[in-house]
mmCIF file of C-alpha atoms in Angstrom:
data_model
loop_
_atom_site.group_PDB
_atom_site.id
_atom_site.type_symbol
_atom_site.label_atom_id
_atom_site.label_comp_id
_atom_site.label_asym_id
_atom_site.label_seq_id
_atom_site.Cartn_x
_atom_site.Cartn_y
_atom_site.Cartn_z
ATOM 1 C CA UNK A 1 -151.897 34.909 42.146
ATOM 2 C CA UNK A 2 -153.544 36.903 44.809
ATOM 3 C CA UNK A 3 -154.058 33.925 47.758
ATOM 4 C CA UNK A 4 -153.448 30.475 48.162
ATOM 5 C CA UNK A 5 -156.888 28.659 49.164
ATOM 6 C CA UNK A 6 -158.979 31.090 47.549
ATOM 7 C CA UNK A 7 -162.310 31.048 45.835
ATOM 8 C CA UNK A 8 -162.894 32.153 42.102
ATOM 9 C CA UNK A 9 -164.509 35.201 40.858
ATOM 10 C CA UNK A 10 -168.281 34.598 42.127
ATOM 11 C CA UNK A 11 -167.642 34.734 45.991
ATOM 12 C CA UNK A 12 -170.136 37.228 47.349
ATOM 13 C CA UNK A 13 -169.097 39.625 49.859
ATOM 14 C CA UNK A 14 -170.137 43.169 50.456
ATOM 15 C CA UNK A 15 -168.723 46.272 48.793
ATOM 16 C CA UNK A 16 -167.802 47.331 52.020
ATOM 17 C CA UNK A 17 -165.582 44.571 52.379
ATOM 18 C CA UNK A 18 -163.026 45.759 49.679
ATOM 19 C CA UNK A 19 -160.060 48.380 51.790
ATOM 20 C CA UNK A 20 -157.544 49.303 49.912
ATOM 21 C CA UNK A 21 -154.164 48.068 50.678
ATOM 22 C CA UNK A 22 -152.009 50.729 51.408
ATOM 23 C CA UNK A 23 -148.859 49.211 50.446
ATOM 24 C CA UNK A 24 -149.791 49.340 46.723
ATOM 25 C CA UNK A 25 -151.762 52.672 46.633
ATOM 26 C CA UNK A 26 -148.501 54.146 45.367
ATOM 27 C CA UNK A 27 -148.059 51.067 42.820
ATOM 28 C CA UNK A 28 -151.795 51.404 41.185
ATOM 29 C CA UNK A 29 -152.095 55.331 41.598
ATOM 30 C CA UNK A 30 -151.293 55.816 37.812
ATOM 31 C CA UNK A 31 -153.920 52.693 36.946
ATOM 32 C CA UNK A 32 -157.612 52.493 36.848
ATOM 33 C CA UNK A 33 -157.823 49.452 39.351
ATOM 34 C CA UNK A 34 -156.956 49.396 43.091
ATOM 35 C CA UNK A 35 -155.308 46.928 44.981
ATOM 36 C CA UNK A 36 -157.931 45.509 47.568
ATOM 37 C CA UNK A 37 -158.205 43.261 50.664
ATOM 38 C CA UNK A 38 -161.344 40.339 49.708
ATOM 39 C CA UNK A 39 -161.955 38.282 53.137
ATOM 40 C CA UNK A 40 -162.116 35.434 51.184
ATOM 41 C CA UNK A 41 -159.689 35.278 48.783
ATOM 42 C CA UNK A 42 -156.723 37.759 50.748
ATOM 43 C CA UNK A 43 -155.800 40.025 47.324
ATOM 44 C CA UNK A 44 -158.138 41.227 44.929
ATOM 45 C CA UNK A 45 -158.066 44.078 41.605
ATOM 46 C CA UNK A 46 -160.961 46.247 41.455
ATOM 47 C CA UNK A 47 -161.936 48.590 38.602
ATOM 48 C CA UNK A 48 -161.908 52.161 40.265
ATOM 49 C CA UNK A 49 -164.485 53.362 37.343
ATOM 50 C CA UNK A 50 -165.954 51.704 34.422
ATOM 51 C CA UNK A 51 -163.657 50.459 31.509
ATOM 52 C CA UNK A 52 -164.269 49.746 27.974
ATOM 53 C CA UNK A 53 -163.635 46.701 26.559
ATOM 54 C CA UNK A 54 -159.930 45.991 25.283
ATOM 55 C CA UNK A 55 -158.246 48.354 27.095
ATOM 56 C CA UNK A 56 -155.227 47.900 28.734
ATOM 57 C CA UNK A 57 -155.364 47.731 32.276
ATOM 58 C CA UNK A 58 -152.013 47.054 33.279
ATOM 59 C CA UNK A 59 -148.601 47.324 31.552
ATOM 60 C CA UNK A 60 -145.953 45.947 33.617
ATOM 61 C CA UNK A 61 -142.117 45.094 33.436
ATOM 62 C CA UNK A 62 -141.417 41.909 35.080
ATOM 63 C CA UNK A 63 -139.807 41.726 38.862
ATOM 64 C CA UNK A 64 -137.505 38.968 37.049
ATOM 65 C CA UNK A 65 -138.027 36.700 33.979
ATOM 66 C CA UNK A 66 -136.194 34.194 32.192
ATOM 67 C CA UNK A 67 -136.280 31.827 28.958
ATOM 68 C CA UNK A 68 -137.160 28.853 28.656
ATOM 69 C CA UNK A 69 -136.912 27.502 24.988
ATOM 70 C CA UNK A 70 -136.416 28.420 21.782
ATOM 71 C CA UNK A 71 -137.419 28.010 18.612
ATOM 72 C CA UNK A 72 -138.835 28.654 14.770
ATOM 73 C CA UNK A 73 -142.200 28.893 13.905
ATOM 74 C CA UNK A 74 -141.324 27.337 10.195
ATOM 75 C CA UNK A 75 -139.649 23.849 12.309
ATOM 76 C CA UNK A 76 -141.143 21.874 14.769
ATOM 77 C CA UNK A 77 -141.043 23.062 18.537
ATOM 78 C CA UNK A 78 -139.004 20.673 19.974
ATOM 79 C CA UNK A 79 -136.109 21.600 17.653
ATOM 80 C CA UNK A 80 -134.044 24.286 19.893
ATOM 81 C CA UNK A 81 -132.026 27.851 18.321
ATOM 82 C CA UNK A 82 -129.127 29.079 18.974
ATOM 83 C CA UNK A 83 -130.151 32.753 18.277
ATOM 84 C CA UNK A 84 -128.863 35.219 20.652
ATOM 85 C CA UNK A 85 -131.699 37.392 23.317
ATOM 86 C CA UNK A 86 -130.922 40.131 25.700
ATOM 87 C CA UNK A 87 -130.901 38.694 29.267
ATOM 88 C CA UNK A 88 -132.504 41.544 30.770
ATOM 89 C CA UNK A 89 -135.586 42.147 28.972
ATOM 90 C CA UNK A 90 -135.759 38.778 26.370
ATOM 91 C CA UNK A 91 -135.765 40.702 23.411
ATOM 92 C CA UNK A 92 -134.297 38.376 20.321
ATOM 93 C CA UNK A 93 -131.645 39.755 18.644
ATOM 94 C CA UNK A 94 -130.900 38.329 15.648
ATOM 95 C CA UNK A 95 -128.180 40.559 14.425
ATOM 96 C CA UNK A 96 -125.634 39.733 17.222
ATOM 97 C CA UNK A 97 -123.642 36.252 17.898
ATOM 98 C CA UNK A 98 -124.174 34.598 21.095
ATOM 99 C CA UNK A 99 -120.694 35.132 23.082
ATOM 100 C CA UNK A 100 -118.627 31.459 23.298
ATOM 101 C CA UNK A 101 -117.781 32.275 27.075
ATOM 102 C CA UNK A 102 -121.293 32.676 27.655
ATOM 103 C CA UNK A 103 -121.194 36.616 28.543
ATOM 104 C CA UNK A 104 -124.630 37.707 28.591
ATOM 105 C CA UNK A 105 -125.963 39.869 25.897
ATOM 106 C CA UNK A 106 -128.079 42.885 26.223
ATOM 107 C CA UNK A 107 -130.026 45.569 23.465
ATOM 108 C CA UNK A 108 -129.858 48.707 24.996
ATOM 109 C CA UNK A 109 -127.412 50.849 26.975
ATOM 110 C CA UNK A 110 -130.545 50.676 29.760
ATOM 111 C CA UNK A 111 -130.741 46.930 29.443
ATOM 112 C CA UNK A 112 -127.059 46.520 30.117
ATOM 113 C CA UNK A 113 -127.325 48.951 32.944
ATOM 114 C CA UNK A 114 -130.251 47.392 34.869
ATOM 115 C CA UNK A 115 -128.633 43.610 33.689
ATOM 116 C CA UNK A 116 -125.568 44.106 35.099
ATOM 117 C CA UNK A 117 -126.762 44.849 39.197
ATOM 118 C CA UNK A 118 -127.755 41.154 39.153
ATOM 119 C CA UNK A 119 -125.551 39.565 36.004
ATOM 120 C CA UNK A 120 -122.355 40.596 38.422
ATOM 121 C CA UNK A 121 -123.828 38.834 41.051
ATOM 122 C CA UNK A 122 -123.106 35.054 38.919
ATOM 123 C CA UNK A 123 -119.556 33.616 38.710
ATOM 124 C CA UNK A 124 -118.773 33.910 34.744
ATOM 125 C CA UNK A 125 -120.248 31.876 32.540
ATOM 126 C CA UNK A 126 -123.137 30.816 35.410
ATOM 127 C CA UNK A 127 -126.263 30.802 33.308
ATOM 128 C CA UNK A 128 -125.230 28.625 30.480
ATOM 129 C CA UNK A 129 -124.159 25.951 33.256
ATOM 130 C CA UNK A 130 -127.599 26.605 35.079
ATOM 131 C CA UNK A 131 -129.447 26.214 31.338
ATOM 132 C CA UNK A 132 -127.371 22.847 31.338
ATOM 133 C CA UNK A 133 -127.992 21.919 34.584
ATOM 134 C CA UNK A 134 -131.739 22.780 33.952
ATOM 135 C CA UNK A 135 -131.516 20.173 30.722
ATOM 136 C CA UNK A 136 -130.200 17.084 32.416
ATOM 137 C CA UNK A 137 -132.220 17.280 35.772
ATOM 138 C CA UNK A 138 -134.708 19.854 35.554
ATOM 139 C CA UNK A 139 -138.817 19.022 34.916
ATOM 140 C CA UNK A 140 -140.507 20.151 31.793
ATOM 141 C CA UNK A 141 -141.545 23.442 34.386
ATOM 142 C CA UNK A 142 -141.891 27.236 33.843
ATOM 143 C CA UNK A 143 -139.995 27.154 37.122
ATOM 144 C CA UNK A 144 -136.329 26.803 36.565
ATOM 145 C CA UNK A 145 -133.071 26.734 38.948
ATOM 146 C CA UNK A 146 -132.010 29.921 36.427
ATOM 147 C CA UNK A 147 -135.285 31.351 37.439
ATOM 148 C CA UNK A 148 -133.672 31.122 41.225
ATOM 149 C CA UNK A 149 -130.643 32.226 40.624
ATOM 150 C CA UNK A 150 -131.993 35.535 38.852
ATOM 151 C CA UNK A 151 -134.063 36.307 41.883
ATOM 152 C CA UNK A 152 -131.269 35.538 44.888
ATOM 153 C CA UNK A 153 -128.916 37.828 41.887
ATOM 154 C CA UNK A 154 -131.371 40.895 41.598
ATOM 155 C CA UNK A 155 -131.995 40.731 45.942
ATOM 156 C CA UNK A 156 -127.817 41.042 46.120
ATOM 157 C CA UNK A 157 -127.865 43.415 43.400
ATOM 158 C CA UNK A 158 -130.180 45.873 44.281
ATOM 159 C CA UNK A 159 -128.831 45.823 47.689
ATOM 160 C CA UNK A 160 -125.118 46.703 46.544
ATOM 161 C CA UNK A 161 -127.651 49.468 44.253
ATOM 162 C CA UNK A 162 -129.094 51.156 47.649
ATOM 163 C CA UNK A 163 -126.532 50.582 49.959
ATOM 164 C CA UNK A 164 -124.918 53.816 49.011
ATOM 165 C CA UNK A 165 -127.122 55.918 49.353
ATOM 166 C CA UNK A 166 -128.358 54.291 53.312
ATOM 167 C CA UNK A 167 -124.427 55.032 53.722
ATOM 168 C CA UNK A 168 -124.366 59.011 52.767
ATOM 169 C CA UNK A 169 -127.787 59.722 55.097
ATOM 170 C CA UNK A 170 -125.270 59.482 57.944
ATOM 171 C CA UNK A 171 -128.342 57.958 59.921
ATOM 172 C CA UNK A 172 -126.685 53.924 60.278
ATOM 173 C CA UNK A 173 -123.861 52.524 61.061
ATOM 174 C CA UNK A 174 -122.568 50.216 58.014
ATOM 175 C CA UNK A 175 -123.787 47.150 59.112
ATOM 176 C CA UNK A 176 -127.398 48.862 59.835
ATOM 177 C CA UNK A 177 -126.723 50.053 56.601
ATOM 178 C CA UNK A 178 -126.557 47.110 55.003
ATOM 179 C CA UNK A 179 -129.266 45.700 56.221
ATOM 180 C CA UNK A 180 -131.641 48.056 55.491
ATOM 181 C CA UNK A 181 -130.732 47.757 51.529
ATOM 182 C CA UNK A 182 -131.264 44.170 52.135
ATOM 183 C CA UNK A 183 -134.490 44.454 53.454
ATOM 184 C CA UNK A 184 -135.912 46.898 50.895
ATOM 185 C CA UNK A 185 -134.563 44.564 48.118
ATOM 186 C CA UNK A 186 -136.750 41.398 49.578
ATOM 187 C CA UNK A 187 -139.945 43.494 49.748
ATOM 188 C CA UNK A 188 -141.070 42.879 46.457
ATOM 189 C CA UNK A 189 -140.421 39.602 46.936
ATOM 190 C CA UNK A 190 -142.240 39.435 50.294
ATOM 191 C CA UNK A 191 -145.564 40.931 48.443
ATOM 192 C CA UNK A 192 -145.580 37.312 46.464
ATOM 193 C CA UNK A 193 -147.735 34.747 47.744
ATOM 194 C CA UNK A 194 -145.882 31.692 48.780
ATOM 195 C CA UNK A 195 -147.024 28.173 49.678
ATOM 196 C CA UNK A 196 -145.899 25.544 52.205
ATOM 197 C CA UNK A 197 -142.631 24.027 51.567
ATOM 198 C CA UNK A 198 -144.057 20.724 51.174
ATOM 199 C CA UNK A 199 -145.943 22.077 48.032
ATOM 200 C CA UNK A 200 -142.138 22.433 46.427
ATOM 201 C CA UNK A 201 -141.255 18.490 47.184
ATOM 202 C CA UNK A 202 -141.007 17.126 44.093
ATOM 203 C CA UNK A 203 -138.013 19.533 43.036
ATOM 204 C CA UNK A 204 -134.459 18.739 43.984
ATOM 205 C CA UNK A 205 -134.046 21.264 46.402
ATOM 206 C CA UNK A 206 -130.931 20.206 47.541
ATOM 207 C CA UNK A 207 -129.134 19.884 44.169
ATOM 208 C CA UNK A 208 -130.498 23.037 43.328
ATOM 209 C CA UNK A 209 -129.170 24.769 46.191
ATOM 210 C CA UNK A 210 -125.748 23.439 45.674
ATOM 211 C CA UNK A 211 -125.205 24.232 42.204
ATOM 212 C CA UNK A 212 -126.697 28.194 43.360
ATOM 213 C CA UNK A 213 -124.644 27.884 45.836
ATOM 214 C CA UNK A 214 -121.270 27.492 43.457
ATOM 215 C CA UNK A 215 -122.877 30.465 40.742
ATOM 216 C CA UNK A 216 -123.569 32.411 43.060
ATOM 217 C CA UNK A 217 -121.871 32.113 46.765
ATOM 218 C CA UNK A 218 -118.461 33.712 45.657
ATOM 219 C CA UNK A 219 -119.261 36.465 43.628
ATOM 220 C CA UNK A 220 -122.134 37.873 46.346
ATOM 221 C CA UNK A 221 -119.349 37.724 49.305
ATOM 222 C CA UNK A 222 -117.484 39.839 47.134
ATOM 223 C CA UNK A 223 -119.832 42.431 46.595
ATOM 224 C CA UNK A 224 -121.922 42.795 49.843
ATOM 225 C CA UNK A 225 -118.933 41.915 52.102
ATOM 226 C CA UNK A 226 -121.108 39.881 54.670
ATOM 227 C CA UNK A 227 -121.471 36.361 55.289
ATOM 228 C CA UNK A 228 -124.506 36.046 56.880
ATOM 229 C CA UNK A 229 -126.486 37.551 54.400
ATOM 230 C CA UNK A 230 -124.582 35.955 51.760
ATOM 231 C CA UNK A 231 -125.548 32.516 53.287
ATOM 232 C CA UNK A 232 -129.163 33.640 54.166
ATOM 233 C CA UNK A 233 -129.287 34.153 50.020
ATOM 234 C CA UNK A 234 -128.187 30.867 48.648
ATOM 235 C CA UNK A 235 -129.366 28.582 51.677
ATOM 236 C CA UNK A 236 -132.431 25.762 51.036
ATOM 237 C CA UNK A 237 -134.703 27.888 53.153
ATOM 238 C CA UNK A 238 -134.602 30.480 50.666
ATOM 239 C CA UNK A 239 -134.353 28.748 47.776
ATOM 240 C CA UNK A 240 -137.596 26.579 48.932
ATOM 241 C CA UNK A 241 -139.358 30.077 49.511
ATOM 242 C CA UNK A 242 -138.449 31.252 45.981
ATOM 243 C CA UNK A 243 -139.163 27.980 44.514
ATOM 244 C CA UNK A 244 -142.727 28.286 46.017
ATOM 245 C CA UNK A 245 -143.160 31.933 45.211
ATOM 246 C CA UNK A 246 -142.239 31.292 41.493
ATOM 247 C CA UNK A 247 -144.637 28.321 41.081
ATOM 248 C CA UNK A 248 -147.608 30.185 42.017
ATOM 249 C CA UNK A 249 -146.902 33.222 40.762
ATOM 250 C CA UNK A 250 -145.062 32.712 37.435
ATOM 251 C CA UNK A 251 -146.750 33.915 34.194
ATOM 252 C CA UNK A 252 -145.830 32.538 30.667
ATOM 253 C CA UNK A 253 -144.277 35.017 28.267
ATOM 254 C CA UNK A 254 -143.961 33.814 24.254
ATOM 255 C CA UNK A 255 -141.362 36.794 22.647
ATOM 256 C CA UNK A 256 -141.001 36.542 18.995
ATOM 257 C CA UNK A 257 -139.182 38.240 15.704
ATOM 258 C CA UNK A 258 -138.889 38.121 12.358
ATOM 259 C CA UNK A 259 -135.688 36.615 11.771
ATOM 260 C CA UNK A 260 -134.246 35.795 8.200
ATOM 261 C CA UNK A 261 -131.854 33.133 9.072
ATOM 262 C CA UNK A 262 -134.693 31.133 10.495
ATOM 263 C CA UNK A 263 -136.945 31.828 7.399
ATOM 264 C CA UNK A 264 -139.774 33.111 9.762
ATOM 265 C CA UNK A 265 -140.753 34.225 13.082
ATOM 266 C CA UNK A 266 -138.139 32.684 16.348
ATOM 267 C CA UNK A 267 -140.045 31.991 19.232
ATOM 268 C CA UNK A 268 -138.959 32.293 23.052
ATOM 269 C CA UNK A 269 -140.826 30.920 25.398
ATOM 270 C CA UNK A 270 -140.346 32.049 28.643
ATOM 271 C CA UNK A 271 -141.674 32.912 31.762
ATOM 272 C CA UNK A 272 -141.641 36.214 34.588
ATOM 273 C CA UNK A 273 -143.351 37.104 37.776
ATOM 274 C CA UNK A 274 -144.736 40.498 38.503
ATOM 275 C CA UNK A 275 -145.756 42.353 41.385
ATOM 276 C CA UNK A 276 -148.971 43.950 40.071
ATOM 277 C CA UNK A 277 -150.042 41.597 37.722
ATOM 278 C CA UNK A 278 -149.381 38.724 40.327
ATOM 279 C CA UNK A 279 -152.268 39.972 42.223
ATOM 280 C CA UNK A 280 -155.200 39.562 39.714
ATOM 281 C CA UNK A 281 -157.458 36.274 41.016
ATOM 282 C CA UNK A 282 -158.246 33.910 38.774
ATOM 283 C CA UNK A 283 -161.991 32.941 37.133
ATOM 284 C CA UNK A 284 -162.654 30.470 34.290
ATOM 285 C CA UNK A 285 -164.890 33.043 32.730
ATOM 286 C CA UNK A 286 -162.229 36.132 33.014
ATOM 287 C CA UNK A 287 -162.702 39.340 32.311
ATOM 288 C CA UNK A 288 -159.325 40.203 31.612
ATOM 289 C CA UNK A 289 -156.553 38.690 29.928
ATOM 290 C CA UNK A 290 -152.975 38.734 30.037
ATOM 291 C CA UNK A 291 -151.128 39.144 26.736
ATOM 292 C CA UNK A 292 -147.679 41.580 25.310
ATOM 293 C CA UNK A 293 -147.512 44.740 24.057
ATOM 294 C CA UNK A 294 -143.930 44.987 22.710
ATOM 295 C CA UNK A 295 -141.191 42.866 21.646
ATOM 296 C CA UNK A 296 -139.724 41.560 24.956
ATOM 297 C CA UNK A 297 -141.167 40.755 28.471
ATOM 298 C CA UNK A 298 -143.226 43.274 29.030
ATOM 299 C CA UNK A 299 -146.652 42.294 30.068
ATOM 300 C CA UNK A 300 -150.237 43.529 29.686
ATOM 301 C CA UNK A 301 -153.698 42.638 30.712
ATOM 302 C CA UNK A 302 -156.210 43.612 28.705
ATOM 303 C CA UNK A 303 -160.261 44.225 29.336
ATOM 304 C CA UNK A 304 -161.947 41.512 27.630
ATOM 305 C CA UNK A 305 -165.464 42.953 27.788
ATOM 306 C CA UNK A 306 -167.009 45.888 29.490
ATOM 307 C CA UNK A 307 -166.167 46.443 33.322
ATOM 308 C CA UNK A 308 -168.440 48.351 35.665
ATOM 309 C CA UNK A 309 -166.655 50.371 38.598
ATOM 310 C CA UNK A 310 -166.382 48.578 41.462
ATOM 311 C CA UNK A 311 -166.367 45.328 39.820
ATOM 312 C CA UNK A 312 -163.553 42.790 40.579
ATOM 313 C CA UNK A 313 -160.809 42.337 37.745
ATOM 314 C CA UNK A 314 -159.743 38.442 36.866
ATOM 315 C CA UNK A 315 -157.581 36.718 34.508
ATOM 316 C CA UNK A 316 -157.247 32.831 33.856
ATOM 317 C CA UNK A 317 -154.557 30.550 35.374
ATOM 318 C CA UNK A 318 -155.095 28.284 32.602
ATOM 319 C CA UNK A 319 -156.797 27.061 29.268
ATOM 320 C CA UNK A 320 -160.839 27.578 30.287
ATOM 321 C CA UNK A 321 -162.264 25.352 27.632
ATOM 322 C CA UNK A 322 -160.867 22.426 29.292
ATOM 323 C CA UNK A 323 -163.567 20.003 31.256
ATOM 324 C CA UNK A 324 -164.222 20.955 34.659
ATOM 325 C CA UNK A 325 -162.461 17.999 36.112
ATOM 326 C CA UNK A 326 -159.388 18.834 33.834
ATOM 327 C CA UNK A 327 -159.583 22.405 35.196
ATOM 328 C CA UNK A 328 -160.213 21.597 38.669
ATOM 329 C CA UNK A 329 -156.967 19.168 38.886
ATOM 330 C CA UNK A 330 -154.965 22.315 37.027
ATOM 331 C CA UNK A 331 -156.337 24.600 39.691
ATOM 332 C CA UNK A 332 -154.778 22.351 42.215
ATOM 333 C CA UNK A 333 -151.301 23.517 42.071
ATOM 334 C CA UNK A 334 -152.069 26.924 42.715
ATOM 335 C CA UNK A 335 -153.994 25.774 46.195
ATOM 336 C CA UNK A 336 -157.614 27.204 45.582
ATOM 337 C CA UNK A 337 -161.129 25.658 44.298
ATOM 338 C CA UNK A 338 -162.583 27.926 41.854
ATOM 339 C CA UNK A 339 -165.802 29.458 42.155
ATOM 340 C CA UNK A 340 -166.583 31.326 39.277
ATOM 341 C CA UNK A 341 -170.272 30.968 37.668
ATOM 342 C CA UNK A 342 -168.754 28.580 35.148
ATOM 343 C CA UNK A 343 -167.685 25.851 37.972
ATOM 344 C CA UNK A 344 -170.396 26.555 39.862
ATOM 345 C CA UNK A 345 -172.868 25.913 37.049
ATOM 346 C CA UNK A 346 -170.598 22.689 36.071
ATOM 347 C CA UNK A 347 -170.341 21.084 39.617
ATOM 348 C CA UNK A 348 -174.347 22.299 40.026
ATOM 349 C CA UNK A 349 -174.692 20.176 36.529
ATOM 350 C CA UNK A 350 -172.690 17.232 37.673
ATOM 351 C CA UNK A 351 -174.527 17.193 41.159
ATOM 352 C CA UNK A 352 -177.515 16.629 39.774
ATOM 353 C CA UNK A 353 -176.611 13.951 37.120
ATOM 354 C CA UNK A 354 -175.276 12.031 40.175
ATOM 355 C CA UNK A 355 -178.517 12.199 42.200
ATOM 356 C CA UNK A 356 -180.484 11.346 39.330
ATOM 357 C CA UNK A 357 -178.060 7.825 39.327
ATOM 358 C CA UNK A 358 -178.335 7.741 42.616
ATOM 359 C CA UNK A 359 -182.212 7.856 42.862
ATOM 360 C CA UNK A 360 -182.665 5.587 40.035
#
């Protein structure tokens, strides 16, 4: 989501409204879209020429992502699996055994590589207690305390990544050091919209910050050797901030594979946040949608009709055929009233129906 508070896909503003936003000209120079600033809605995609209908727009790995639940396609949904996934990228693997001490799986020498700067980051065994956790307290929500503790992991781990390298330019002392791999590990967190605490209330913040605290608290003092930072990670402030960030910016993923012990296709449903994608607006009459294009978490969005250049790119928050009061209370939690032609027609509709009762 590109801005808390802001309008759908049929605000009007001039074309020479839309600047680029430098930070992301390096992010979007391989794409056919730029990231823009819209006065009225802070972030906004725009096609930089015309596009042809289905073509993919975007294909982007996921900042962080995580599972939710399990299942087969030949039982009913609520009926979880035990089949094994790689905890880097989701991909099901149904030819390995999930590990009884709860060591975390991977499919790929890369996988392993990239999962293991954050999965070191977690006491042993951490994410099958924060999956049980998750059960017993947690909301039917895409947003889980796992979800959390992956982000607070990757921050730590990235910053152990770059911190030798900020060492060997022999231009900071260690703790300047430090903190500069720190800061360039929450920056692509900071481009995520966030909204006010308050918005988070009805999750346990405080449980949840206790139980990252445990996971996590021990194993990041080890590695980054600093206790501020280490508490600055797992206290509530951040945790709120993440909590926020995920909520609004959190896309569904559903992974699936053929596999033979099941009798069909196995189903993960998960979730992820990315960067790019994170920035598309939403409009009830989109003109993109967001779909997979392999196997794992991996995300694309995809032209849904013809675009012109110029022309501002949207996908949907949520399911468009709904009634406009169903929509507008779904809208809600991501802190914007939608103004696409659709709601605009609707509310026109349902404006005039009133003053007709009214008049009568």
């Amino acid at each position: 989501m590109a801005a808390p508070y802001a309008g759908g896909a049929a605000a009007v503003v001039g074309a020479d409204a839309f600047n680029e936003l430098d930070e992301y000209r390096p992010f979007t120079s391989a794409y056919d879209f730029s990231i823009v600033h819209h006065p009225n809605k802070g972030k906004a995609v725009r096609a930089k020429r015309a596009l042809a209908s289905d073509y993919d727009v975007l294909i982007e790995i996921p900042l962080v992502c995580w599972p939710l639940h399990m299942f087969s396609s030949a039982a009913n949904e609520s009926q979880s699996l035990s089949i094994p996934w790689c905890e880097q990228c989701l991909k099901i693997l149904p030819d390995k055994t999930a590990d009884e001490a709860g060591a975390p799986l991977f499919c790929s020498v890369t996988c392993e590589q990239q999962g293991g700067q954050w999965v070191k980051m977690m006491q042993k065994g951490a994410l099958a207690r924060l999956r049980g956790w998750q059960r017993e307290h947690g909301k039917d929500s895409p947003v889980t305390v796992e979800a959390v503790a992956r982000c607070i992991a990757r921050v730590a781990g990235t910053t152990c990544q770059l911190l030798p390298s900020l060492r060997d330019d022999g231009r900071a002392a260690e703790g300047d050091a430090l903190r500069a791999a720190f800061s360039l590990a929450c920056r692509p967190f900071e481009r995520l919209v966030a909204p006010h605490t308050a918005e988070v209330a009805d999750f346990d913040v405080s449980s949840a910050t206790a139980l990252l605290s445990g996971e996590l608290r021990g194993a990041i003092a080890e590695h980054l050797s600093d206790e501020e930072l280490t508490a600055t990670l797992v206290s509530s402030d951040t945790v709120s901030l993440l909590l926020g960030q995920l909520m609004l910016n959190a896309q569904s993923l559903t992974i699936a594979a053929f596999v033979p012990q099941c009798e069909g296709l196995c189903v993960l449903k998960a979730a992820g946040v990315c960067v790019l994608q994170s920035s598309f607006n939403h409009s009830c009459v989109p003109n993109c949608a967001v779909g997979s294009l392999k196997e794992d978490s991996t995300l694309t969005v995809t032209t849904l009709r013809e675009i012109s250049a110029g022309e501002e790119l949207c996908i949907s928050y949520i399911d468009c055929s709904l009634p406009l009061a169903s929509r507008q209370e779904k809208l809600m939690h991501y802190l914007f009233v939608c103004e696409c032609p659709k709601c605009l027609e609707q509310r026109g509709i349902q404006l005039e129906g009133h003053k007709a009762q009214t008049s009568s």
